[in-house]
mmCIF file of C-alpha atoms in Angstrom:
data_model
loop_
_atom_site.group_PDB
_atom_site.id
_atom_site.type_symbol
_atom_site.label_atom_id
_atom_site.label_comp_id
_atom_site.label_asym_id
_atom_site.label_seq_id
_atom_site.Cartn_x
_atom_site.Cartn_y
_atom_site.Cartn_z
ATOM 1 C CA ILE A 175 -5.789 32.902 -1.020
ATOM 2 C CA ARG A 176 -7.405 30.650 -3.605
ATOM 3 C CA ARG A 177 -6.102 32.685 -6.554
ATOM 4 C CA PHE A 178 -2.556 31.819 -5.536
ATOM 5 C CA LEU A 179 -3.184 28.109 -5.872
ATOM 6 C CA TYR A 180 -2.295 28.304 -9.557
ATOM 7 C CA ASP A 181 0.453 30.924 -9.286
ATOM 8 C CA LYS A 182 3.563 30.306 -11.433
ATOM 9 C CA ASN A 183 5.771 30.676 -8.344
ATOM 10 C CA PRO A 184 5.825 27.131 -6.839
ATOM 11 C CA GLU A 185 6.667 28.315 -3.372
ATOM 12 C CA LEU A 186 3.818 30.764 -3.342
ATOM 13 C CA LYS A 187 1.414 28.170 -4.670
ATOM 14 C CA SER A 188 2.563 25.637 -2.043
ATOM 15 C CA ASN A 189 2.134 28.176 0.795
ATOM 16 C CA ALA A 190 -1.339 29.109 -0.451
ATOM 17 C CA LEU A 191 -2.346 25.475 -0.469
ATOM 18 C CA MET A 192 -1.077 24.984 3.081
ATOM 19 C CA ALA A 193 -2.874 28.121 4.244
ATOM 20 C CA LEU A 194 -6.179 26.919 2.837
ATOM 21 C CA VAL A 195 -5.856 23.485 4.387
ATOM 22 C CA THR A 196 -4.934 25.048 7.734
ATOM 23 C CA LEU A 197 -7.574 27.747 7.784
ATOM 24 C CA SER A 198 -10.554 26.036 6.233
ATOM 25 C CA PRO A 199 -13.149 24.615 8.692
ATOM 26 C CA GLN A 200 -13.634 21.772 6.261
ATOM 27 C CA LYS A 201 -9.836 21.246 5.965
ATOM 28 C CA PHE A 202 -9.915 19.607 2.554
ATOM 29 C CA GLY A 203 -12.489 21.745 0.786
ATOM 30 C CA ALA A 204 -9.743 23.300 -1.385
ATOM 31 C CA LEU A 205 -8.083 19.975 -2.043
ATOM 32 C CA CYS A 206 -11.137 18.115 -3.269
ATOM 33 C CA ASP A 207 -11.307 20.356 -6.366
ATOM 34 C CA PHE A 208 -7.566 20.807 -6.704
ATOM 35 C CA ASP A 209 -6.470 19.407 -10.069
ATOM 36 C CA GLU A 210 -2.666 19.731 -9.993
ATOM 37 C CA PRO A 211 -0.277 17.071 -8.660
ATOM 38 C CA LEU A 212 0.988 17.521 -5.141
ATOM 39 C CA THR A 213 4.725 17.396 -4.606
ATOM 40 C CA ARG A 214 6.133 14.986 -2.053
ATOM 41 C CA ALA A 215 6.990 17.951 0.151
ATOM 42 C CA GLU A 216 3.475 19.343 -0.010
ATOM 43 C CA GLU A 217 2.016 15.936 0.790
ATOM 44 C CA MET A 218 4.267 15.568 3.849
ATOM 45 C CA LYS A 219 3.488 19.129 5.047
ATOM 46 C CA ILE A 220 -0.245 18.541 4.821
ATOM 47 C CA LEU A 221 -0.043 15.235 6.649
ATOM 48 C CA ASP A 222 2.074 16.766 9.396
ATOM 49 C CA THR A 223 -0.058 19.918 9.682
ATOM 50 C CA ILE A 224 -3.318 18.033 9.966
ATOM 51 C CA HIS A 225 -1.994 15.521 12.425
ATOM 52 C CA GLN A 226 -0.427 18.208 14.622
ATOM 53 C CA SER A 227 -3.514 20.437 14.595
ATOM 54 C CA THR A 228 -6.240 17.922 15.386
ATOM 55 C CA PRO A 229 -6.204 14.682 17.356
ATOM 56 C CA ASN A 230 -9.209 13.406 15.429
ATOM 57 C CA MET A 231 -9.457 12.659 11.755
ATOM 58 C CA PRO A 232 -11.190 15.518 9.875
ATOM 59 C CA LYS A 233 -14.765 14.559 8.976
ATOM 60 C CA ASN A 234 -14.350 15.043 5.216
ATOM 61 C CA THR A 235 -11.184 12.967 4.835
ATOM 62 C CA THR A 236 -12.989 10.255 2.903
ATOM 63 C CA ASP A 237 -14.056 12.859 0.332
ATOM 64 C CA LEU A 238 -10.435 12.905 -0.812
ATOM 65 C CA LEU A 239 -10.799 9.262 -1.921
ATOM 66 C CA GLU A 240 -13.306 10.348 -4.548
ATOM 67 C CA SER A 241 -11.133 13.062 -6.052
ATOM 68 C CA LYS A 242 -10.207 12.910 -9.758
ATOM 69 C CA ASN A 243 -6.716 14.067 -8.747
ATOM 70 C CA THR A 244 -4.437 11.068 -8.175
ATOM 71 C CA SER A 245 -2.274 13.012 -5.698
ATOM 72 C CA VAL A 246 -5.311 13.916 -3.631
ATOM 73 C CA VAL A 247 -6.586 10.335 -3.508
ATOM 74 C CA ILE A 248 -3.180 9.128 -2.351
ATOM 75 C CA LEU A 249 -3.160 11.841 0.355
ATOM 76 C CA GLY A 250 -6.564 10.589 1.477
ATOM 77 C CA ILE A 251 -5.303 7.009 1.734
ATOM 78 C CA LYS A 252 -2.298 8.120 3.765
ATOM 79 C CA LEU A 253 -4.507 10.137 6.105
ATOM 80 C CA MET A 254 -6.722 7.091 6.676
ATOM 81 C CA VAL A 255 -3.612 5.137 7.679
ATOM 82 C CA LEU A 256 -2.291 7.981 9.818
ATOM 83 C CA TYR A 257 -5.527 8.057 11.811
ATOM 84 C CA ARG A 258 -5.911 4.300 11.816
ATOM 85 C CA ALA A 259 -9.313 4.602 10.130
ATOM 86 C CA ARG A 260 -10.698 1.537 8.378
ATOM 87 C CA PHE A 261 -11.889 1.595 4.778
ATOM 88 C CA SER A 262 -15.284 0.177 3.841
ATOM 89 C CA PHE A 263 -15.091 -3.009 1.703
ATOM 90 C CA HIS A 264 -16.376 -0.952 -1.268
ATOM 91 C CA GLN A 265 -13.593 1.633 -0.815
ATOM 92 C CA MET A 266 -10.988 -1.115 -0.500
ATOM 93 C CA LYS A 267 -12.101 -2.895 -3.601
ATOM 94 C CA ARG A 268 -12.299 0.273 -5.669
ATOM 95 C CA LEU A 269 -8.827 1.517 -4.574
ATOM 96 C CA ILE A 270 -7.046 -1.868 -4.715
ATOM 97 C CA TRP A 271 -8.364 -2.430 -8.250
ATOM 98 C CA PHE A 272 -7.820 1.173 -9.329
ATOM 99 C CA SER A 273 -6.458 1.630 -12.891
ATOM 100 C CA ASN A 274 -3.740 4.051 -11.659
ATOM 101 C CA PHE A 275 -0.769 2.165 -10.308
ATOM 102 C CA ARG A 276 0.167 4.806 -7.692
ATOM 103 C CA ILE A 277 -3.252 4.645 -6.116
ATOM 104 C CA ARG A 278 -3.312 0.848 -6.280
ATOM 105 C CA ARG A 279 0.109 0.671 -4.627
ATOM 106 C CA GLU A 280 -0.909 2.943 -1.715
ATOM 107 C CA ALA A 281 -4.148 1.068 -1.169
ATOM 108 C CA VAL A 282 -2.373 -2.289 -1.087
ATOM 109 C CA LYS A 283 0.134 -0.965 1.454
ATOM 110 C CA ALA A 284 -2.646 0.680 3.493
ATOM 111 C CA VAL A 285 -4.699 -2.461 4.095
ATOM 112 C CA GLY A 286 -1.594 -4.189 5.352
ATOM 113 C CA LYS A 287 -0.682 -1.365 7.721
ATOM 114 C CA LEU A 288 -4.276 -1.235 9.025
ATOM 115 C CA GLY A 289 -4.432 -4.981 9.525
ATOM 116 C CA MET A 290 -7.550 -5.295 7.377
ATOM 117 C CA GLU A 291 -7.733 -9.084 7.118
ATOM 118 C CA GLU A 292 -10.881 -8.965 5.006
ATOM 119 C CA ALA A 293 -8.846 -7.417 2.166
ATOM 120 C CA HIS A 294 -6.630 -10.465 1.670
ATOM 121 C CA VAL A 295 -8.984 -11.991 -0.888
ATOM 122 C CA LEU A 296 -8.768 -8.824 -2.986
ATOM 123 C CA LEU A 297 -4.960 -8.991 -2.827
ATOM 124 C CA LEU A 298 -4.905 -12.628 -3.945
ATOM 125 C CA ASP A 299 -7.122 -11.789 -6.923
ATOM 126 C CA LEU A 300 -4.856 -8.899 -7.790
ATOM 127 C CA PHE A 301 -1.615 -10.826 -7.492
ATOM 128 C CA ASP A 302 -2.199 -12.996 -10.587
ATOM 129 C CA ILE A 303 -2.914 -9.996 -12.874
ATOM 130 C CA GLU A 304 -0.608 -7.313 -11.419
ATOM 131 C CA SER A 305 2.118 -6.759 -14.022
ATOM 132 C CA ASP A 306 4.255 -4.355 -12.025
ATOM 133 C CA LYS A 307 7.034 -5.976 -9.980
ATOM 134 C CA GLU A 308 6.901 -3.414 -7.153
ATOM 135 C CA GLY A 309 3.141 -3.862 -7.044
ATOM 136 C CA ARG A 310 3.415 -7.637 -6.646
ATOM 137 C CA ILE A 311 6.045 -7.257 -3.909
ATOM 138 C CA ASN A 312 3.777 -4.817 -2.044
ATOM 139 C CA ILE A 313 0.914 -7.335 -2.243
ATOM 140 C CA LEU A 314 3.127 -10.013 -0.690
ATOM 141 C CA LYS A 315 4.305 -7.651 2.063
ATOM 142 C CA SER A 316 0.716 -6.844 2.959
ATOM 143 C CA LEU A 317 -0.397 -10.506 2.742
ATOM 144 C CA LYS A 318 2.339 -11.298 5.225
ATOM 145 C CA LYS A 319 0.440 -9.148 7.724
ATOM 146 C CA ILE A 320 -3.185 -9.939 6.874
ATOM 147 C CA GLY A 321 -3.137 -13.313 5.063
ATOM 148 C CA ASN A 322 -4.113 -16.737 6.418
ATOM 149 C CA HIS A 323 -3.554 -20.415 5.578
ATOM 150 C CA ASN A 324 -5.590 -20.043 2.409
ATOM 151 C CA ALA A 325 -3.324 -17.229 1.259
ATOM 152 C CA ALA A 326 -0.273 -19.421 2.013
ATOM 153 C CA ARG A 327 -1.727 -22.276 -0.046
ATOM 154 C CA PHE A 328 -2.427 -19.855 -2.878
ATOM 155 C CA LEU A 329 1.196 -18.710 -2.935
ATOM 156 C CA ILE A 330 2.552 -22.269 -2.579
ATOM 157 C CA SER A 331 0.630 -23.264 -5.769
ATOM 158 C CA ARG A 332 2.419 -20.492 -7.689
ATOM 159 C CA LEU A 333 5.895 -20.719 -6.143
ATOM 160 C CA GLU A 334 7.516 -23.085 -8.696
ATOM 161 C CA LYS A 335 6.150 -21.169 -11.666
ATOM 162 C CA GLU A 336 7.511 -17.780 -10.542
ATOM 163 C CA LYS A 337 10.704 -16.730 -12.372
ATOM 164 C CA ASP A 338 11.608 -13.466 -10.734
ATOM 165 C CA THR A 339 13.946 -14.252 -7.792
ATOM 166 C CA ASP A 340 13.000 -11.139 -5.832
ATOM 167 C CA ILE A 341 9.330 -12.081 -5.982
ATOM 168 C CA VAL A 342 10.121 -15.709 -5.150
ATOM 169 C CA PHE A 343 11.984 -14.546 -2.046
ATOM 170 C CA GLU A 344 8.989 -12.406 -0.928
ATOM 171 C CA MET A 345 6.709 -15.372 -1.580
ATOM 172 C CA VAL A 346 8.884 -17.619 0.572
ATOM 173 C CA ASP A 347 8.996 -15.049 3.318
ATOM 174 C CA CYS A 348 5.206 -14.580 3.206
ATOM 175 C CA ILE A 349 4.527 -18.330 3.146
ATOM 176 C CA HIS A 350 6.835 -18.866 6.153
ATOM 177 C CA ALA A 351 5.133 -16.050 8.071
ATOM 178 C CA LEU A 352 1.641 -17.493 7.423
ATOM 179 C CA ASP A 353 2.534 -21.176 7.772
ATOM 180 C CA PRO A 354 5.854 -21.682 9.623
ATOM 181 C CA ASN A 355 5.571 -25.447 9.355
ATOM 182 C CA PHE A 356 5.284 -25.616 5.580
ATOM 183 C CA PHE A 357 8.971 -25.593 4.783
ATOM 184 C CA GLU A 358 9.593 -28.170 7.506
ATOM 185 C CA ASP A 359 7.298 -30.769 5.942
ATOM 186 C CA LEU A 360 5.937 -30.423 2.412
ATOM 187 C CA LEU A 361 8.779 -28.842 0.475
ATOM 188 C CA SER A 362 11.781 -30.837 1.606
ATOM 189 C CA PRO A 363 12.152 -32.807 -1.681
ATOM 190 C CA LEU A 364 11.879 -29.586 -3.694
ATOM 191 C CA LEU A 365 14.484 -27.860 -1.532
ATOM 192 C CA VAL A 366 16.966 -30.618 -2.161
ATOM 193 C CA ASN A 367 16.763 -29.967 -5.914
ATOM 194 C CA ASN A 368 16.616 -26.194 -5.707
ATOM 195 C CA LYS A 369 19.590 -24.659 -3.945
ATOM 196 C CA VAL A 370 18.426 -21.054 -4.525
ATOM 197 C CA LEU A 371 15.079 -21.794 -2.941
ATOM 198 C CA GLU A 372 16.738 -23.681 -0.138
ATOM 199 C CA GLU A 373 18.935 -20.677 0.664
ATOM 200 C CA MET A 374 15.908 -18.373 0.620
ATOM 201 C CA VAL A 375 14.096 -20.645 3.096
ATOM 202 C CA GLN A 376 17.157 -20.725 5.362
ATOM 203 C CA HIS A 377 17.381 -16.934 5.227
ATOM 204 C CA VAL A 378 13.727 -16.278 6.143
ATOM 205 C CA LYS A 379 14.082 -18.727 9.017
ATOM 206 C CA ASP A 380 17.230 -17.028 10.200
ATOM 207 C CA PRO A 381 17.811 -13.546 8.701
ATOM 208 C CA TYR A 382 21.195 -13.297 10.396
ATOM 209 C CA LEU A 383 22.478 -16.435 8.642
ATOM 210 C CA VAL A 384 25.362 -15.561 6.358
#
């Protein structure tokens, strides 16, 4: 089967990959050395096949996180989330600060989904240097789940300086989730002078407000 992994026919190659993952006792032995990008369809097939075939996470899942193939690392992260497996702090730090944006994005989303509160400090450090808008929004969405009052104060200190309205809205939403009293007390003078911010605050308090 292995020789078909690099076949020019994409359907044959995909089926060969699925066969190896399904039949191999070590599940991901073929993937760890696989150096071609996985398609979205292949990724979803593998996730579904593994989850349907075994109730427990395969033992060598974490090996995928060490792969040189971006697609394989992302698959490993998604499998960890699927099985509700927690990353070590070393794994979190490495993946959240990864040079490849796609890996960084999945790692940021993963720690939020897994409720890994210890990762919030890493997200705060990343927020100030992340240049990608989607990446910054993902950080805020995860902080909303795993942040604390310190995270809220961090975002408050940067709220007035942020220019992108989409990011400002996510910051307001995150701050309100972590510290519901903040917009009742400390920001009232600012809200009077900033109608856009005032409308954002009203919306996060009442999403159904038109």
